[in-house]
């Protein structure tokens, strides 16, 4: 070894000994943690600049209005939507999910009449986990207090069964109210008195099964999709009582004794739940499935189905309304509902329900609603088909059609009668002197107030004058 290298050896040995056996670390790798010198103020701190001056956006006409006019902002085709109304808000050029901003313009650029934050009154079923049936037989997704903590009175499920598929024999601790969304199915049940029930229901029809009553659903030839509403906000489809599970979790010796059958009869019972599964096609003749006991069939006045599809709608200016409640469907003693259609630009008038929360499902179209809670809290939400809305008891709200097609919504109450209080009817039926003194409305407006409930009002050419 040369003398120069020998003289450097004491300096090189610590480096060689400390080096990893599988190659050396790169000298350029930064440390995992920064220097303590970076704490607090330093005259050498480096500042960055960020400006929105280069963002090429264009305000919509409604964004230039007085914020309290609160026109709907359709950001669908707007380049670089901005959270601005009148002289409020400001520009935003940061990275974000513009798709959410476009779908929820009233959260992104809220009307000037919004204040604070109400409950979250919106849940898209599209964000709910889809629970699949067996062998391509269907699916179900749900909304409950897990995703809408303040929706405590009702929960909902959107379910699809392919042709011939079953929603397995089951029962719930909650009552089940349903609207058929499309297709047809056969429903069957047996009550606590042993009375039996079977019926075929189709798009627009309603059924109801009281808590604890076992039932099943089978899709007919075209398949079926239906909406289920339960009278418990914490209800979960994952916690229903299934026939397959009842059999699986009772000793076979007990099943043998219970049914007076040999143990061998239960050799092939399912080891796991079925939930949604393919089945044998239902016979065309429903009489073939009309099994009866000594108690007979369920009396007509206690029927678990109501052919709501055949009820004519009540036509009003701007849309239509159909109501179903215990006055015509007695077995559903605490479910009341309205199927409301709103034409483009129209409005389900400002109202509230004095005796119940409202659980609403958007069946078709685009809408928005402002939820107002005392004394001065208001939030405006935007809804698409497939969304759930929830408006607490006595909190006022409206539903405005902001799309270019019919808006169809289902409003469900926990009540023995469908009722609401109309803001328009209240003000129109109050002496004009009181209204003028309170709201400072001009005589030209007072003379046009209506004393009758409108339910739905048509769109018009509202101006600031």
Coordinates of C-alpha atoms in Angstrom, one line a residue:
X1 CA 0.0 0.0 0.0
X2 CA 1.3 3.4 -0.9
X3 CA 2.4 5.8 1.9
X4 CA -0.4 8.3 1.1
X5 CA -3.2 5.7 1.3
X6 CA -1.7 4.4 4.5
X7 CA -1.9 7.9 6.0
X8 CA -5.6 8.2 5.0
X9 CA -6.7 4.7 6.3
X10 CA -7.6 5.9 9.9
X11 CA -10.0 8.4 8.3
X12 CA -11.5 6.0 5.9
X13 CA -12.1 3.1 8.2
X14 CA -15.2 4.6 10.1
X15 CA -16.8 5.4 6.7
X16 CA -16.2 1.9 5.4
X17 CA -17.5 0.3 8.6
X18 CA -20.6 2.4 8.6
X19 CA -21.5 1.9 5.0
X20 CA -24.5 -0.5 4.2
X21 CA -23.6 -3.9 2.9
X22 CA -25.8 -3.6 -0.2
X23 CA -24.3 -0.4 -1.7
X24 CA -23.9 3.1 -0.5
X25 CA -26.6 5.8 0.2
X26 CA -26.7 8.6 -2.3
X27 CA -25.1 11.8 -1.1
X28 CA -28.1 13.8 -2.4
X29 CA -30.8 12.1 -0.2
X30 CA -32.3 14.7 2.2
X31 CA -32.8 13.9 5.9
X32 CA -36.2 12.8 7.0
X33 CA -36.6 15.7 9.3
X34 CA -35.7 19.4 8.9
X35 CA -33.3 21.5 10.8
X36 CA -34.4 23.2 14.1
X37 CA -33.2 26.4 12.4
X38 CA -36.5 26.4 10.5
X39 CA -38.5 27.2 13.6
X40 CA -40.2 30.6 13.8
X41 CA -39.1 33.9 12.3
X42 CA -36.0 34.2 10.1
X43 CA -35.0 37.0 7.8
X44 CA -34.2 34.4 5.2
X45 CA -37.6 32.8 5.0
X46 CA -38.7 32.2 1.4
X47 CA -42.1 33.4 0.5
X48 CA -44.1 32.1 -2.4
X49 CA -46.7 34.1 -4.5
X50 CA -50.0 32.7 -5.8
X51 CA -52.4 34.8 -7.8
X52 CA -55.7 34.1 -9.5
X53 CA -55.2 36.9 -12.0
X54 CA -54.4 34.4 -14.7
X55 CA -57.5 32.3 -14.2
X56 CA -59.8 32.8 -17.1
X57 CA -63.3 32.5 -15.6
X58 CA -66.6 34.1 -16.5
X59 CA -69.3 34.9 -14.0
X60 CA -72.8 33.7 -14.6
X61 CA -75.5 36.4 -14.7
X62 CA -76.8 35.3 -11.3
X63 CA -73.4 35.8 -9.7
X64 CA -73.6 39.5 -10.4
X65 CA -76.9 40.0 -8.7
X66 CA -77.5 41.0 -5.1
X67 CA -76.5 37.8 -3.2
X68 CA -79.9 37.8 -1.4
X69 CA -81.8 37.3 -4.7
X70 CA -80.1 33.9 -4.6
X71 CA -80.8 32.7 -8.2
X72 CA -79.8 29.2 -9.0
X73 CA -76.3 29.0 -10.5
X74 CA -75.9 26.4 -13.2
X75 CA -72.1 25.8 -13.4
X76 CA -72.5 22.8 -15.8
X77 CA -70.7 24.5 -18.7
X78 CA -68.9 27.3 -16.8
X79 CA -65.1 27.3 -17.2
X80 CA -63.4 27.5 -13.8
X81 CA -66.5 28.0 -11.6
X82 CA -65.9 30.6 -8.9
X83 CA -67.4 31.0 -5.4
X84 CA -68.7 34.5 -5.9
X85 CA -72.1 36.2 -5.5
X86 CA -72.3 39.9 -5.9
X87 CA -69.6 41.5 -3.7
X88 CA -69.2 38.3 -1.6
X89 CA -66.9 35.4 -1.9
X90 CA -63.7 35.4 -3.9
X91 CA -61.7 33.6 -6.6
X92 CA -60.4 30.1 -6.3
X93 CA -57.7 28.6 -8.6
X94 CA -56.6 25.8 -6.3
X95 CA -56.9 22.1 -7.3
X96 CA -60.3 20.8 -6.4
X97 CA -63.0 18.4 -7.5
X98 CA -64.8 20.7 -9.9
X99 CA -67.4 18.0 -10.5
X100 CA -68.7 18.4 -6.9
X101 CA -68.7 22.2 -7.3
X102 CA -70.8 21.9 -10.5
X103 CA -73.3 19.5 -8.8
X104 CA -73.5 21.5 -5.6
X105 CA -73.4 25.1 -6.7
X106 CA -75.4 26.3 -3.7
X107 CA -72.7 25.0 -1.3
X108 CA -69.9 26.3 -3.5
X109 CA -71.5 29.7 -4.0
X110 CA -74.4 29.9 -1.5
X111 CA -77.2 32.4 -1.7
X112 CA -76.8 35.5 0.5
X113 CA -79.8 34.3 2.5
X114 CA -77.9 31.2 3.8
X115 CA -76.5 31.6 7.3
X116 CA -74.6 29.2 9.6
X117 CA -75.0 25.5 9.1
X118 CA -78.1 23.4 9.5
X119 CA -78.0 19.6 9.7
X120 CA -76.7 17.8 6.6
X121 CA -80.0 17.3 4.8
X122 CA -78.6 15.5 1.8
X123 CA -77.2 12.0 1.0
X124 CA -76.6 10.7 -2.5
X125 CA -77.5 6.9 -2.7
X126 CA -74.6 6.8 -5.2
X127 CA -72.2 7.1 -2.3
X128 CA -73.7 4.2 -0.4
X129 CA -72.0 0.8 -0.5
X130 CA -73.8 -1.6 -2.9
X131 CA -74.6 -4.9 -1.3
X132 CA -74.7 -7.5 -4.1
X133 CA -77.1 -10.5 -4.3
X134 CA -75.9 -14.0 -5.2
X135 CA -75.2 -14.9 -8.8
X136 CA -76.1 -11.6 -10.4
X137 CA -79.6 -11.6 -8.8
X138 CA -79.6 -8.0 -7.7
X139 CA -78.3 -5.3 -5.3
X140 CA -79.2 -3.0 -2.5
X141 CA -77.8 0.3 -1.1
X142 CA -79.0 2.1 2.0
X143 CA -79.2 5.4 3.8
X144 CA -79.4 5.6 7.6
X145 CA -77.9 7.5 10.6
X146 CA -74.4 6.1 9.7
X147 CA -74.3 8.5 6.8
X148 CA -77.0 11.1 7.9
X149 CA -76.7 11.3 11.7
X150 CA -79.6 13.7 12.1
X151 CA -82.1 11.6 10.1
X152 CA -83.2 9.8 13.2
X153 CA -86.9 9.0 12.3
X154 CA -86.5 7.2 9.0
X155 CA -84.0 5.3 6.9
X156 CA -84.2 4.2 3.3
X157 CA -83.1 1.4 0.9
X158 CA -83.0 1.3 -2.9
X159 CA -83.2 -2.3 -4.0
X160 CA -83.1 -4.1 -7.4
X161 CA -84.1 -7.8 -8.0
X162 CA -83.5 -9.4 -11.4
X163 CA -86.2 -11.5 -13.0
X164 CA -87.2 -14.3 -10.8
X165 CA -84.9 -13.2 -7.9
X166 CA -86.0 -13.2 -4.3
X167 CA -85.5 -10.9 -1.4
X168 CA -85.2 -13.7 1.0
X169 CA -88.0 -14.6 3.6
X170 CA -87.4 -12.2 6.5
X171 CA -88.7 -9.8 9.0
X172 CA -87.6 -6.6 10.7
X173 CA -87.8 -4.8 14.0
X174 CA -88.9 -1.7 12.0
X175 CA -91.9 -1.3 9.8
X176 CA -91.4 -1.3 6.1
X177 CA -93.1 1.1 3.6
X178 CA -92.3 0.7 -0.1
X179 CA -92.8 2.4 -3.4
X180 CA -92.2 0.3 -6.6
X181 CA -89.9 2.4 -8.8
X182 CA -90.0 0.2 -12.0
X183 CA -90.9 -3.4 -13.0
X184 CA -93.2 -5.7 -11.0
X185 CA -92.9 -8.2 -8.2
X186 CA -95.0 -10.6 -6.1
X187 CA -95.1 -9.9 -2.3
X188 CA -96.2 -12.5 0.3
X189 CA -96.7 -12.4 4.1
X190 CA -98.2 -14.2 7.1
X191 CA -99.3 -12.1 10.1
X192 CA -99.4 -13.0 13.8
X193 CA -103.0 -14.4 13.5
X194 CA -101.9 -16.8 10.7
X195 CA -103.7 -14.8 8.0
X196 CA -101.9 -15.0 4.7
X197 CA -101.4 -12.4 2.0
X198 CA -100.1 -12.4 -1.6
X199 CA -100.3 -9.7 -4.3
X200 CA -98.6 -8.5 -7.5
X201 CA -97.5 -4.9 -7.5
X202 CA -96.0 -2.8 -10.2
X203 CA -94.4 0.6 -10.9
X204 CA -96.0 3.3 -8.7
X205 CA -97.7 0.9 -6.2
X206 CA -97.1 0.8 -2.5
X207 CA -96.8 -1.9 0.1
X208 CA -96.4 -2.0 3.8
X209 CA -95.3 -4.7 6.3
X210 CA -95.6 -4.0 10.0
X211 CA -92.6 -4.7 12.2
X212 CA -92.2 -8.4 13.0
X213 CA -94.4 -9.6 10.1
X214 CA -92.4 -12.1 8.0
X215 CA -92.6 -11.6 4.3
X216 CA -90.8 -12.2 1.0
X217 CA -90.5 -10.4 -2.4
X218 CA -89.9 -12.0 -5.8
X219 CA -89.3 -10.1 -9.0
X220 CA -91.5 -11.0 -11.9
X221 CA -90.3 -11.4 -15.5
X222 CA -89.0 -7.9 -16.1
X223 CA -87.3 -7.6 -12.7
X224 CA -88.1 -4.9 -10.2
X225 CA -86.6 -1.9 -8.4
X226 CA -88.2 -0.5 -5.3
X227 CA -87.6 2.0 -2.6
X228 CA -88.0 1.0 1.1
X229 CA -88.5 3.4 3.9
X230 CA -88.3 2.3 7.6
X231 CA -89.5 4.0 10.7
X232 CA -86.2 4.0 12.4
X233 CA -83.3 6.1 11.3
X234 CA -80.7 3.6 12.5
X235 CA -82.2 0.7 10.6
X236 CA -79.8 -1.4 8.6
X237 CA -80.5 -4.0 5.9
X238 CA -77.6 -5.9 7.3
X239 CA -79.5 -6.7 10.5
X240 CA -82.7 -8.2 9.3
X241 CA -84.0 -11.6 10.5
X242 CA -83.5 -14.0 7.6
X243 CA -85.1 -17.5 7.3
X244 CA -81.8 -19.0 6.3
X245 CA -80.1 -17.6 9.4
X246 CA -82.9 -18.8 11.7
X247 CA -82.4 -22.4 10.4
X248 CA -78.6 -22.2 10.4
X249 CA -78.5 -21.1 14.1
X250 CA -80.9 -23.6 15.6
X251 CA -79.7 -27.2 16.3
X252 CA -80.9 -29.6 13.7
X253 CA -82.3 -31.8 16.5
X254 CA -84.5 -28.9 17.5
X255 CA -85.6 -28.2 13.9
X256 CA -86.5 -31.8 13.6
X257 CA -88.6 -31.7 16.7
X258 CA -90.2 -28.3 15.7
X259 CA -91.3 -29.4 12.2
X260 CA -91.8 -33.1 13.0
X261 CA -89.4 -34.1 10.3
X262 CA -86.4 -36.4 10.3
X263 CA -83.0 -34.7 10.9
X264 CA -82.0 -35.7 7.4
X265 CA -84.5 -33.3 6.0
X266 CA -82.2 -30.5 7.0
X267 CA -79.0 -31.8 5.5
X268 CA -78.9 -29.2 2.7
X269 CA -80.1 -26.0 4.4
X270 CA -78.0 -23.0 3.5
X271 CA -74.8 -22.5 5.6
X272 CA -74.9 -18.8 5.0
X273 CA -77.6 -16.2 4.4
X274 CA -79.2 -15.9 1.0
X275 CA -80.4 -12.2 1.3
X276 CA -80.9 -11.7 -2.5
X277 CA -80.7 -14.8 -4.7
X278 CA -82.0 -16.3 -7.9
X279 CA -85.2 -18.3 -7.8
X280 CA -87.7 -20.4 -9.8
X281 CA -89.9 -18.2 -12.0
X282 CA -93.2 -17.3 -10.2
X283 CA -96.3 -18.9 -11.7
X284 CA -98.5 -16.6 -13.8
X285 CA -101.6 -17.6 -11.9
X286 CA -101.2 -16.0 -8.5
X287 CA -103.9 -18.3 -7.1
X288 CA -101.3 -21.1 -7.1
X289 CA -99.4 -19.3 -4.4
X290 CA -102.4 -18.2 -2.3
X291 CA -101.8 -20.6 0.7
X292 CA -104.4 -20.3 3.4
X293 CA -104.7 -21.3 7.0
X294 CA -107.6 -21.8 9.4
X295 CA -107.4 -18.0 10.0
X296 CA -108.0 -17.4 6.2
X297 CA -106.6 -14.6 4.1
X298 CA -105.9 -11.1 5.3
X299 CA -109.0 -9.0 5.2
X300 CA -109.2 -6.4 2.4
X301 CA -109.2 -3.4 4.9
X302 CA -105.9 -4.7 6.3
X303 CA -104.3 -5.3 2.9
X304 CA -100.5 -4.9 2.8
X305 CA -100.6 -3.4 -0.7
X306 CA -102.2 -0.3 -2.2
X307 CA -102.3 0.2 -6.0
X308 CA -101.1 3.8 -5.9
X309 CA -100.2 3.6 -9.6
X310 CA -103.9 3.7 -10.4
X311 CA -104.7 6.8 -8.3
X312 CA -105.1 9.9 -10.5
X313 CA -102.8 12.8 -9.7
X314 CA -104.2 16.1 -8.4
X315 CA -103.2 18.5 -11.1
X316 CA -102.1 22.0 -9.9
X317 CA -100.5 25.0 -11.6
X318 CA -96.9 24.0 -12.0
X319 CA -97.2 20.3 -11.4
X320 CA -99.2 17.6 -9.6
X321 CA -99.6 15.9 -6.2
X322 CA -100.7 12.4 -5.1
X323 CA -101.2 11.7 -1.4
X324 CA -101.3 8.3 0.3
X325 CA -101.8 7.9 4.1
X326 CA -103.8 5.8 6.6
X327 CA -107.1 7.4 5.5
X328 CA -106.8 5.3 2.3
X329 CA -104.1 2.7 3.3
X330 CA -105.1 1.9 6.9
X331 CA -102.5 -0.8 7.7
X332 CA -99.6 1.7 7.3
X333 CA -100.9 3.5 10.4
X334 CA -98.0 5.9 10.8
X335 CA -96.8 6.4 7.2
X336 CA -98.0 9.3 5.1
X337 CA -96.6 10.3 1.7
X338 CA -96.9 12.6 -1.2
X339 CA -95.7 12.0 -4.7
X340 CA -95.0 15.4 -6.1
X341 CA -94.2 16.4 -9.7
X342 CA -92.8 19.9 -10.4
X343 CA -92.5 21.3 -13.9
X344 CA -89.2 23.0 -15.0
X345 CA -88.8 26.3 -13.2
X346 CA -91.6 25.4 -10.7
X347 CA -91.5 25.2 -7.0
X348 CA -92.9 22.8 -4.3
X349 CA -94.1 25.8 -2.3
X350 CA -92.3 26.8 1.0
X351 CA -93.9 24.7 3.7
X352 CA -93.2 22.7 6.9
X353 CA -94.7 19.7 8.7
X354 CA -95.8 20.4 12.2
X355 CA -96.0 16.8 13.3
X356 CA -93.2 14.9 11.6
X357 CA -89.8 15.0 10.0
X358 CA -89.8 14.6 6.2
X359 CA -87.8 11.9 4.4
X360 CA -87.6 12.7 0.7
X361 CA -86.3 10.8 -2.3
X362 CA -85.5 12.4 -5.6
X363 CA -86.9 10.1 -8.3
X364 CA -86.2 12.2 -11.3
X365 CA -84.8 15.6 -12.3
X366 CA -82.6 18.2 -10.5
X367 CA -83.8 20.3 -7.6
X368 CA -82.6 22.5 -4.8
X369 CA -84.0 23.3 -1.4
X370 CA -83.3 25.7 1.5
X371 CA -83.7 24.3 4.9
X372 CA -84.5 27.0 7.5
X373 CA -84.1 26.3 11.3
X374 CA -84.9 28.8 14.0
X375 CA -83.9 31.4 14.8
X376 CA -81.8 32.3 11.8
X377 CA -79.9 29.3 10.4
X378 CA -80.4 28.4 6.7
X379 CA -78.5 26.1 4.2
X380 CA -79.3 25.5 0.6
X381 CA -78.7 22.1 -0.9
X382 CA -78.7 20.8 -4.5
X383 CA -80.2 17.4 -5.3
X384 CA -80.0 14.9 -8.2
X385 CA -82.1 11.9 -9.0
X386 CA -81.1 9.2 -6.4
X387 CA -80.5 11.6 -3.6
X388 CA -82.2 11.5 -0.1
X389 CA -83.2 14.8 1.6
X390 CA -84.2 15.1 5.3
X391 CA -86.1 18.0 6.7
X392 CA -86.7 18.0 10.5
X393 CA -90.2 18.6 11.9
X394 CA -91.3 22.3 11.6
X395 CA -88.2 23.3 9.7
X396 CA -89.4 25.2 6.6
X397 CA -88.2 24.2 3.1
X398 CA -89.1 24.3 -0.5
X399 CA -88.0 22.2 -3.5
X400 CA -87.3 24.1 -6.7
X401 CA -86.9 22.4 -10.1
X402 CA -83.7 23.8 -11.5
X403 CA -83.4 21.3 -14.4
X404 CA -85.0 21.1 -17.9
X405 CA -87.2 18.1 -17.2
X406 CA -89.9 17.2 -14.7
X407 CA -88.8 16.9 -11.1
X408 CA -90.4 14.0 -9.2
X409 CA -90.0 13.6 -5.5
X410 CA -91.5 11.3 -2.8
X411 CA -92.1 13.0 0.5
X412 CA -92.6 10.5 3.4
X413 CA -93.8 11.4 6.9
X414 CA -94.2 9.5 10.2
X415 CA -97.8 10.6 10.7
X416 CA -101.4 9.3 10.5
X417 CA -102.3 11.9 7.9
X418 CA -100.3 13.8 5.3
X419 CA -100.3 17.5 6.4
X420 CA -98.2 20.5 5.9
X421 CA -98.4 24.2 6.6
X422 CA -98.0 26.5 3.6
X423 CA -96.1 29.7 4.0
X424 CA -98.1 31.3 1.2
X425 CA -101.5 30.2 2.7
X426 CA -100.5 31.5 6.2
X427 CA -99.4 34.9 5.0
X428 CA -102.4 35.1 2.5
X429 CA -104.9 34.2 5.2
X430 CA -103.5 36.8 7.8
X431 CA -105.1 40.2 7.9
X432 CA -103.3 42.5 5.4
X433 CA -102.6 45.1 8.1
X434 CA -100.6 42.6 10.1
X435 CA -98.7 41.5 7.1
X436 CA -97.9 45.0 6.0
X437 CA -96.8 46.1 9.5
X438 CA -94.6 43.0 9.8
X439 CA -93.1 42.4 6.4
X440 CA -93.5 45.9 4.8
X441 CA -95.0 44.4 1.6
X442 CA -96.5 47.0 -0.7
X443 CA -100.2 47.1 -1.4
X444 CA -99.6 45.8 -4.9
X445 CA -98.2 42.6 -3.4
X446 CA -100.8 42.3 -0.6
X447 CA -103.6 42.2 -3.1
X448 CA -102.0 39.2 -4.9
X449 CA -101.5 37.0 -1.9
X450 CA -103.5 33.7 -2.1
X451 CA -105.5 32.2 0.7
X452 CA -105.5 28.6 -0.6
X453 CA -102.6 26.2 -0.4
X454 CA -100.8 25.8 -3.8
X455 CA -98.7 22.7 -3.2
X456 CA -96.7 23.5 -6.4
X457 CA -96.3 26.9 -8.0
X458 CA -95.2 27.5 -11.6
X459 CA -92.0 29.1 -12.7
X460 CA -92.3 32.8 -13.6
X461 CA -90.2 35.8 -14.7
X462 CA -89.2 37.0 -11.3
X463 CA -87.5 40.4 -11.4
X464 CA -85.9 42.6 -8.8
X465 CA -88.5 45.3 -9.4

